[in-house]
CSV table of C-alpha atoms in Angstrom, one decimal:
chain,number,residue,atom,x,y,z
A,991,MET,CA,75.4,68.2,158.5
A,992,ALA,CA,75.5,66.4,155.1
A,993,ARG,CA,77.2,63.0,155.1
A,994,PRO,CA,80.4,62.9,153.1
A,995,ARG,CA,79.9,61.4,149.7
A,996,LEU,CA,81.6,58.0,149.2
A,997,ALA,CA,82.6,58.8,145.6
A,998,ALA,CA,84.8,61.7,146.8
A,999,LEU,CA,86.4,59.5,149.4
A,1000,ALA,CA,87.0,56.9,146.7
A,1001,MET,CA,88.8,59.4,144.4
A,1002,LEU,CA,91.2,60.3,147.2
A,1003,ALA,CA,91.8,56.6,147.9
A,1004,ALA,CA,92.3,55.9,144.2
A,1005,LEU,CA,95.1,58.5,144.0
A,1006,ALA,CA,96.8,56.8,147.0
A,1007,ALA,CA,96.4,53.3,145.6
A,1008,ALA,CA,97.6,54.4,142.1
A,1009,THR,CA,100.9,56.0,143.4
A,1010,PRO,CA,103.3,53.1,143.6
A,1011,VAL,CA,102.8,51.9,140.0
A,1012,HIS,CA,106.4,50.7,139.9
A,1013,ALA,CA,105.5,47.9,142.4
A,1014,ALA,CA,102.5,46.7,140.3
A,1015,GLU,CA,101.8,43.0,140.0
A,1016,SER,CA,100.1,43.4,136.6
A,1017,GLY,CA,99.4,46.0,133.9
A,1018,GLY,CA,96.6,48.6,134.1
A,1019,ASP,CA,93.6,48.5,131.8
A,1020,LEU,CA,92.2,51.2,129.5
A,1021,ILE,CA,88.4,51.3,129.4
A,1022,LEU,CA,86.7,52.2,126.1
A,1023,ASP,CA,83.0,51.5,125.6
A,1024,ALA,CA,81.0,53.2,122.8
A,1025,ARG,CA,77.4,52.4,121.8
A,1026,LEU,CA,75.5,53.9,118.9
A,1027,ARG,CA,71.8,53.2,119.1
A,1028,TYR,CA,68.7,54.1,117.1
A,1029,GLU,CA,65.4,53.8,119.0
A,1030,THR,CA,62.0,54.5,117.7
A,1031,VAL,CA,58.8,54.4,119.8
A,1032,SER,CA,55.2,54.5,118.5
A,1033,GLN,CA,52.7,54.9,121.3
A,1034,ASP,CA,49.0,55.7,121.3
A,1035,GLY,CA,48.3,59.3,122.4
A,1036,LEU,CA,51.9,60.6,121.8
A,1037,GLN,CA,54.0,61.6,118.8
A,1038,ASP,CA,56.3,58.9,117.5
A,1039,ALA,CA,59.8,59.2,119.0
A,1040,GLN,CA,63.0,59.0,117.0
A,1041,ALA,CA,66.3,58.9,118.9
A,1042,LEU,CA,69.8,58.4,117.7
A,1043,THR,CA,72.2,58.5,120.6
A,1044,LEU,CA,75.9,57.8,121.1
A,1045,ARG,CA,77.1,56.7,124.5
A,1046,THR,CA,80.9,56.9,125.1
A,1047,ARG,CA,82.7,55.8,128.2
A,1048,LEU,CA,86.4,56.3,128.7
A,1049,GLY,CA,88.4,55.3,131.8
A,1050,TYR,CA,91.4,53.6,133.3
A,1051,GLU,CA,92.0,51.0,136.0
A,1052,THR,CA,95.4,50.9,137.6
A,1053,PRO,CA,97.7,48.0,138.0
A,1054,VAL,CA,97.2,45.8,141.1
A,1055,TRP,CA,99.3,46.8,144.1
A,1056,ARG,CA,99.1,44.6,147.2
A,1057,GLY,CA,95.5,43.6,146.2
A,1058,PHE,CA,94.4,47.2,145.5
A,1059,ARG,CA,93.2,48.7,142.2
A,1060,ALA,CA,91.7,52.1,141.4
A,1061,LEU,CA,89.3,52.9,138.6
A,1062,ALA,CA,87.9,56.1,137.1
A,1063,GLU,CA,85.5,56.3,134.2
A,1064,ALA,CA,83.8,59.2,132.5
A,1065,GLU,CA,80.6,58.9,130.4
A,1066,ASN,CA,79.0,61.1,127.7
A,1067,VAL,CA,75.6,60.6,126.0
A,1068,THR,CA,75.0,62.7,122.9
A,1069,ALA,CA,71.8,62.9,121.0
A,1070,LEU,CA,72.4,63.0,117.2
A,1071,VAL,CA,68.6,62.8,116.5
A,1072,ASP,CA,66.5,64.1,119.4
A,1073,ASP,CA,62.8,63.8,118.4
A,1074,TYR,CA,61.9,62.2,121.7
A,1075,ASN,CA,61.1,62.9,125.3
A,1076,SER,CA,64.3,62.3,127.3
A,1077,THR,CA,62.5,63.3,130.5
A,1078,THR,CA,64.8,66.4,130.7
A,1079,ASN,CA,64.5,68.0,127.2
A,1080,GLY,CA,61.0,69.3,127.6
A,1081,ARG,CA,59.7,67.4,124.5
A,1082,THR,CA,56.7,66.0,126.3
A,1083,ALA,CA,54.5,65.6,123.2
A,1084,TYR,CA,56.8,62.7,122.1
A,1085,ALA,CA,57.0,59.2,123.5
A,1086,VAL,CA,59.7,58.6,126.2
A,1087,VAL,CA,63.2,57.4,125.3
A,1088,ALA,CA,65.0,57.5,128.7
A,1089,ASP,CA,68.4,58.4,127.3
A,1090,PRO,CA,69.0,62.1,128.2
A,1091,GLU,CA,72.1,63.9,127.0
A,1092,THR,CA,74.7,64.0,129.9
A,1093,THR,CA,78.3,64.1,130.7
A,1094,GLU,CA,79.2,62.7,134.1
A,1095,LEU,CA,81.6,60.7,136.2
A,1096,ASN,CA,80.2,57.2,135.8
A,1097,ARG,CA,82.5,55.3,138.2
A,1098,ALA,CA,85.3,56.3,140.6
A,1099,GLN,CA,86.2,53.5,142.9
A,1100,VAL,CA,89.0,51.7,144.7
A,1101,SER,CA,88.9,47.9,145.2
A,1102,TRP,CA,90.7,45.2,147.0
A,1103,SER,CA,90.7,41.5,146.5
A,1104,GLY,CA,92.2,38.6,148.4
A,1105,SER,CA,91.8,34.8,148.7
A,1106,ARG,CA,88.7,35.0,150.9
A,1107,GLY,CA,86.8,38.0,149.3
A,1108,TRP,CA,86.9,41.4,147.9
A,1109,ALA,CA,85.6,45.0,148.6
A,1110,VAL,CA,84.8,48.1,146.6
A,1111,LEU,CA,84.4,51.7,147.8
A,1112,GLY,CA,83.2,54.5,145.7
A,1113,ARG,CA,80.9,55.2,142.7
A,1114,GLN,CA,80.5,51.7,141.3
A,1115,ARG,CA,78.4,49.4,139.1
A,1116,LEU,CA,76.4,47.1,141.4
A,1117,VAL,CA,74.4,44.0,140.3
A,1118,LEU,CA,73.0,41.4,142.7
A,1119,GLY,CA,71.8,38.1,141.4
A,1120,ALA,CA,69.6,38.4,138.3
A,1121,ALA,CA,69.3,42.2,138.9
A,1122,ARG,CA,65.6,41.8,139.8
A,1123,PHE,CA,66.0,43.9,142.9
A,1124,VAL,CA,69.4,45.6,142.4
A,1125,GLY,CA,71.1,46.3,139.1
A,1126,ASN,CA,72.8,48.8,136.8
A,1127,VAL,CA,70.1,49.1,134.2
A,1128,GLY,CA,72.8,48.5,131.6
A,1129,PHE,CA,70.4,48.6,128.6
A,1130,ARG,CA,69.9,52.4,128.9
A,1131,GLN,CA,72.7,54.6,127.6
A,1132,ASN,CA,73.3,56.2,131.0
A,1133,GLU,CA,73.6,53.3,133.4
A,1134,GLN,CA,72.6,53.4,137.0
A,1135,THR,CA,75.6,53.5,139.4
A,1136,PHE,CA,75.9,53.7,143.2
A,1137,ASP,CA,78.0,55.7,145.7
A,1138,ALA,CA,78.5,52.7,147.9
A,1139,PHE,CA,80.7,50.4,149.9
A,1140,ARG,CA,80.4,46.7,149.0
A,1141,VAL,CA,82.2,43.7,150.6
A,1142,ASP,CA,81.9,40.1,149.5
A,1143,LEU,CA,83.3,37.3,151.7
A,1144,ARG,CA,83.9,33.7,150.7
A,1145,PRO,CA,84.2,31.6,153.9
A,1146,ARG,CA,83.9,28.5,151.7
A,1147,LYS,CA,84.3,28.0,147.9
A,1148,ASP,CA,80.6,27.4,147.6
A,1149,VAL,CA,79.3,30.3,149.8
A,1150,THR,CA,79.4,34.0,149.2
A,1151,LEU,CA,78.2,36.6,151.7
A,1152,THR,CA,77.5,40.1,150.3
A,1153,TYR,CA,76.9,43.3,152.1
A,1154,ALA,CA,76.5,46.8,150.5
A,1155,TYR,CA,75.7,50.2,151.9
A,1156,LEU,CA,74.3,52.7,149.4
A,1157,ASP,CA,74.8,56.4,150.0
A,1158,ARG,CA,73.5,57.8,146.7
A,1159,ILE,CA,71.9,56.4,143.6
A,1160,HIS,CA,72.8,57.9,140.2
A,1161,ARG,CA,69.8,56.9,138.1
A,1162,VAL,CA,69.4,56.6,134.3
A,1163,PHE,CA,67.6,60.0,134.0
A,1164,GLY,CA,70.7,62.0,134.7
A,1165,ASP,CA,71.5,65.0,136.9
A,1166,ASP,CA,69.1,67.4,135.2
A,1167,ASN,CA,66.1,65.3,136.2
A,1168,PRO,CA,64.6,66.0,139.7
A,1169,GLN,CA,64.6,62.2,140.3
A,1170,GLY,CA,68.0,61.6,138.6
A,1171,GLU,CA,69.7,61.2,142.0
A,1172,TRP,CA,68.4,59.7,145.2
A,1173,ASP,CA,70.0,60.3,148.6
A,1174,SER,CA,70.0,56.9,150.2
A,1175,ASP,CA,70.5,55.2,153.5
A,1176,THR,CA,70.2,51.6,152.2
A,1177,HIS,CA,71.6,48.3,153.5
A,1178,LEU,CA,71.7,45.2,151.3
A,1179,GLY,CA,72.6,41.7,152.4
A,1180,GLN,CA,72.7,38.5,150.4
A,1181,LEU,CA,73.8,34.9,150.9
A,1182,ASP,CA,74.6,32.8,147.8
A,1183,TRP,CA,75.1,29.0,148.4
A,1184,LYS,CA,75.9,26.6,145.6
A,1185,ARG,CA,74.1,23.3,146.3
A,1186,PRO,CA,73.6,20.1,144.2
A,1187,ALA,CA,70.1,21.3,143.4
A,1188,GLY,CA,71.3,24.7,142.2
A,1189,GLN,CA,72.2,28.0,143.7
A,1190,VAL,CA,70.3,29.1,146.8
A,1191,SER,CA,70.1,32.8,147.5
A,1192,ALA,CA,68.6,34.5,150.6
A,1193,TYR,CA,68.5,38.3,150.9
A,1194,ALA,CA,67.4,41.2,153.0
A,1195,PHE,CA,67.2,44.6,151.3
A,1196,LEU,CA,66.5,47.6,153.6
A,1197,MET,CA,66.0,50.6,151.2
A,1198,ALA,CA,65.5,54.2,152.4
A,1199,PHE,CA,65.5,57.2,150.1
A,1200,GLU,CA,65.5,60.7,151.5
A,1201,ASN,CA,64.0,62.4,148.3
A,1202,ALA,CA,61.9,59.4,147.2
A,1203,PRO,CA,60.3,58.2,150.4
A,1204,ALA,CA,57.4,56.4,148.6
A,1205,GLN,CA,60.1,54.0,147.3
A,1206,SER,CA,61.5,53.1,150.7
A,1207,ASN,CA,60.9,49.5,151.6
A,1208,ALA,CA,62.1,46.4,153.4
A,1209,THR,CA,62.3,43.3,151.3
A,1210,TYR,CA,63.2,39.8,152.4
A,1211,GLY,CA,63.3,36.8,150.1
A,1212,ALA,CA,64.9,33.6,148.8
A,1213,ARG,CA,65.6,32.1,145.4
A,1214,LEU,CA,66.6,28.8,143.9
A,1215,ALA,CA,67.9,28.4,140.4
A,1216,GLY,CA,69.4,25.3,138.9
A,1217,SER,CA,69.4,22.6,136.2
A,1218,ARG,CA,69.5,18.8,136.0
A,1219,ALA,CA,70.5,16.5,133.1
A,1220,VAL,CA,67.6,14.4,131.8
A,1221,GLY,CA,69.4,12.6,129.0
A,1222,GLY,CA,72.1,13.3,126.4
A,1223,GLU,CA,72.6,17.0,126.0
A,1224,LEU,CA,69.2,17.8,127.3
A,1225,SER,CA,68.8,19.5,130.7
A,1226,ALA,CA,65.8,20.6,132.7
A,1227,THR,CA,66.1,24.2,134.1
A,1228,TYR,CA,64.1,25.6,137.0
A,1229,GLU,CA,63.7,28.7,139.1
A,1230,ALA,CA,61.7,29.6,142.2
A,1231,GLU,CA,61.7,32.8,144.2
A,1232,TYR,CA,59.5,34.4,146.9
A,1233,ALA,CA,59.8,37.7,148.7
A,1234,ARG,CA,57.9,39.7,151.2
A,1235,GLN,CA,57.9,43.6,151.2
A,1236,THR,CA,56.8,46.0,153.9
A,1237,ASP,CA,57.1,49.7,154.5
A,1238,HIS,CA,60.4,50.9,156.0
A,1239,ARG,CA,61.8,54.0,157.6
A,1240,ASN,CA,60.4,57.2,156.0
A,1241,SER,CA,57.8,55.5,153.8
A,1242,PRO,CA,54.6,57.7,154.0
A,1243,THR,CA,52.3,54.7,153.9
A,1244,SER,CA,52.0,51.2,155.4
A,1245,PHE,CA,52.0,48.1,153.2
A,1246,ASP,CA,52.6,44.4,153.2
A,1247,LEU,CA,53.0,42.8,149.7
A,1248,ASP,CA,54.5,39.7,148.2
A,1249,TYR,CA,56.4,38.6,145.1
A,1250,LEU,CA,56.5,35.1,143.5
A,1251,ALA,CA,58.3,33.9,140.4
A,1252,LEU,CA,58.3,30.3,139.1
A,1253,ALA,CA,59.9,29.0,135.8
A,1254,GLY,CA,60.8,25.7,134.2
A,1255,GLY,CA,62.4,24.9,130.9
A,1256,LEU,CA,64.6,22.7,128.8
A,1257,LYS,CA,68.1,23.4,127.4
A,1258,SER,CA,70.0,21.4,124.8
A,1259,GLY,CA,73.4,22.7,123.5
A,1260,THR,CA,72.7,26.2,122.1
A,1261,ARG,CA,68.9,25.9,122.3
A,1262,TRP,CA,66.6,26.6,125.2
A,1263,ALA,CA,63.0,27.3,126.1
A,1264,SER,CA,61.1,28.1,129.3
A,1265,VAL,CA,57.7,28.9,130.6
A,1266,GLY,CA,57.2,31.0,133.7
A,1267,VAL,CA,55.0,33.2,135.9
A,1268,GLU,CA,56.0,36.3,137.8
A,1269,ARG,CA,53.6,37.9,140.3
A,1270,LEU,CA,54.0,41.2,142.0
A,1271,GLY,CA,51.3,41.9,144.6
A,1272,GLY,CA,49.2,45.0,145.0
A,1273,ASP,CA,46.9,46.2,147.8
A,1274,GLY,CA,44.8,48.6,145.7
A,1275,ALA,CA,46.9,51.6,146.8
A,1276,ARG,CA,50.3,50.5,145.6
A,1277,GLY,CA,52.1,47.6,144.0
A,1278,PHE,CA,55.2,45.7,145.0
A,1279,ALA,CA,58.2,48.0,144.3
A,1280,THR,CA,61.7,47.2,142.8
A,1281,PRO,CA,63.1,50.7,142.5
A,1282,LEU,CA,66.8,49.7,142.1
A,1283,ALA,CA,66.2,46.8,139.6
A,1284,THR,CA,67.2,46.5,136.0
A,1285,LEU,CA,63.5,46.7,135.2
A,1286,HIS,CA,63.9,46.5,131.4
A,1287,ALA,CA,65.0,42.8,131.7
A,1288,PHE,CA,61.7,41.8,133.3
A,1289,GLN,CA,58.0,42.0,132.3
A,1290,GLY,CA,58.6,43.0,128.7
A,1291,TRP,CA,61.0,45.2,126.8
A,1292,ALA,CA,58.2,47.8,126.1
A,1293,ASP,CA,58.7,48.9,129.7
A,1294,VAL,CA,55.0,49.3,130.3
A,1295,PHE,CA,55.2,48.1,133.9
A,1296,LEU,CA,58.3,49.9,135.3
A,1297,THR,CA,56.0,50.9,138.1
A,1298,THR,CA,53.8,48.1,139.4
A,1299,PRO,CA,50.1,48.9,139.2
A,1300,ALA,CA,48.2,49.4,142.4
A,1301,ALA,CA,46.4,46.1,141.8
A,1302,GLY,CA,49.7,44.3,141.2
A,1303,VAL,CA,50.7,42.5,138.0
A,1304,ARG,CA,50.9,38.9,136.9
A,1305,ASP,CA,53.1,38.0,133.9
A,1306,ILE,CA,52.8,34.6,132.3
A,1307,ASN,CA,55.7,34.3,129.8
A,1308,LEU,CA,57.1,31.9,127.3
A,1309,ARG,CA,60.7,32.3,126.2
A,1310,ALA,CA,62.9,30.6,123.6
A,1311,GLY,CA,66.3,31.2,122.1
A,1312,LEU,CA,69.1,29.6,120.2
A,1313,SER,CA,72.6,30.4,118.9
A,1314,VAL,CA,73.6,29.8,115.3
A,1315,ASP,CA,77.3,29.1,114.5
A,1316,ALA,CA,77.6,30.9,111.2
A,1317,ALA,CA,80.3,33.1,109.5
A,1318,VAL,CA,79.1,35.7,112.0
A,1319,PRO,CA,77.6,33.9,115.1
A,1320,LEU,CA,74.0,34.8,115.7
A,1321,ARG,CA,71.9,34.8,118.9
A,1322,LEU,CA,68.1,34.8,118.5
A,1323,GLN,CA,65.5,35.1,121.2
A,1324,ALA,CA,61.7,35.5,121.4
A,1325,THR,CA,59.5,36.0,124.4
A,1326,ALA,CA,55.7,36.2,124.7
A,1327,HIS,CA,54.0,37.8,127.7
A,1328,ASP,CA,50.4,37.8,129.0
A,1329,PHE,CA,49.8,40.5,131.6
A,1330,ALA,CA,47.0,40.8,134.1
A,1331,ASP,CA,46.5,42.1,137.6
A,1332,ALA,CA,47.9,40.1,140.5
A,1333,ASP,CA,44.9,37.8,140.8
A,1334,GLY,CA,44.4,37.4,137.1
A,1335,SER,CA,40.9,38.9,137.0
A,1336,THR,CA,41.7,41.9,134.8
A,1337,GLY,CA,43.8,41.6,131.6
A,1338,TYR,CA,46.4,44.3,131.0
A,1339,GLY,CA,47.6,43.2,127.6
A,1340,ARG,CA,50.0,41.0,125.7
A,1341,GLU,CA,53.5,41.6,124.4
A,1342,LEU,CA,55.9,40.0,122.0
A,1343,ASN,CA,59.7,40.6,122.2
A,1344,LEU,CA,62.2,39.7,119.5
A,1345,LEU,CA,66.0,39.8,119.5
A,1346,LEU,CA,68.8,39.2,116.9
A,1347,ALA,CA,72.4,39.8,118.1
A,1348,ALA,CA,75.6,39.3,116.2
A,1349,PRO,CA,79.0,39.4,117.9
A,1350,ILE,CA,81.1,40.6,114.9
A,1351,ASN,CA,84.3,40.1,116.8
A,1352,LYS,CA,85.4,40.1,120.5
A,1353,HIS,CA,85.1,44.0,120.5
A,1354,LEU,CA,82.2,44.7,118.3
A,1355,MET,CA,78.5,43.7,118.7
A,1356,ALA,CA,75.5,44.4,116.5
A,1357,GLU,CA,71.9,44.0,117.7
A,1358,ALA,CA,68.4,44.4,116.5
A,1359,LYS,CA,65.5,44.3,119.0
A,1360,ALA,CA,61.8,44.9,119.0
A,1361,ALA,CA,58.9,45.0,121.5
A,1362,PHE,CA,55.2,45.0,120.5
A,1363,PHE,CA,52.7,45.7,123.3
A,1364,ASP,CA,49.0,45.3,122.6
A,1365,GLY,CA,47.1,46.9,125.6
A,1366,GLY,CA,44.0,45.2,127.0
A,1367,HIS,CA,43.2,48.0,129.4
A,1368,PRO,CA,42.7,51.8,129.0
A,1369,ALA,CA,45.5,52.5,131.5
A,1370,PHE,CA,48.1,50.7,129.3
A,1371,ALA,CA,48.5,52.2,125.8
A,1372,ASN,CA,49.5,50.2,122.8
A,1373,ARG,CA,53.1,50.8,121.8
A,1374,THR,CA,55.9,49.5,119.5
A,1375,LYS,CA,59.6,49.9,120.2
A,1376,VAL,CA,62.5,49.1,117.9
A,1377,TRP,CA,66.2,49.3,118.6
A,1378,LEU,CA,69.2,49.0,116.3
A,1379,THR,CA,72.5,49.0,118.2
A,1380,LEU,CA,76.2,48.9,117.4
A,1381,GLU,CA,78.6,48.6,120.4
A,1382,LEU,CA,82.3,48.7,120.7
A,1383,LYS,CA,84.1,47.5,123.8
A,1384,HIS,CA,87.8,47.5,124.6
């Protein structure tokens, strides 16, 4: 017998929670989020892609009643120019822009919050830590959401314990893609502890997917991220993370792989720079997997390494950014990547990422962004991607 879907339960709970509006402690909130984006992709071996898409989200979150709130949000993605491979439109001669047209229920949840924690049941947005292992892939027009139960406990003001059970994954590819939804039996646990040296996180992610068994895995790891003043406004920043990953449940193969990330930098006021290395291991048959991550935020915006190569991948990166207080505030960022296999013996290529963002007001944001990947291996084609975005949030 199929398990009951958590989103359906949440919608029923939402109706119950929303009924006594006259007893509300605060007003409800209208959700309006519209994003117009032009994306072009030039990739060796494929026709150049041109995509102009409009993503619209409309929803409502009820007033608080005895700690409970309910939220429902619909989402539509419309292609105004569709000369691209969306993964569902059959235009496979073009380069991929993973923004298919869709209309769907994006979120439907009921939540509760108290002095020592909070909980959420239903179809929800879920981001843990820096989203390296679990995130909503918010850059894509159709974000990744989860039919899930999540509870966060705060036994002390400096400690947070998180547990989440994932029943179904609604991926960015939409319902029309065979891999657009994953049936899941996934347990996530994380401890976050604020210490003088920085925030320490320890996690155990036990991921099992019925219709994507090759992605099932058990991952255990720990992370430290912090900063320390070195004089005046200048601070040193540092990050260190290690994880071990093995096969789990219905995985068709056995594996034992590791993950390592190290970074250090300097920050002064609105300026910052860092140098780092991220290494995802590989055993020759498969690479370290992060199937629920916000992958676009890591290893280059050209998205060449969304799937870790069988020999693994090592990313040495240099990042810098600053904010400019002008008539319209500006945020600038540049990142350079050097990619190779996990042991550094075979080069994969280099990439340059550039960003210019301008928050026009508290509701409206404009952004220009580009990624230039120069492949150093036949398996990884040269590509250039450019994005122009205008986003409205209320």
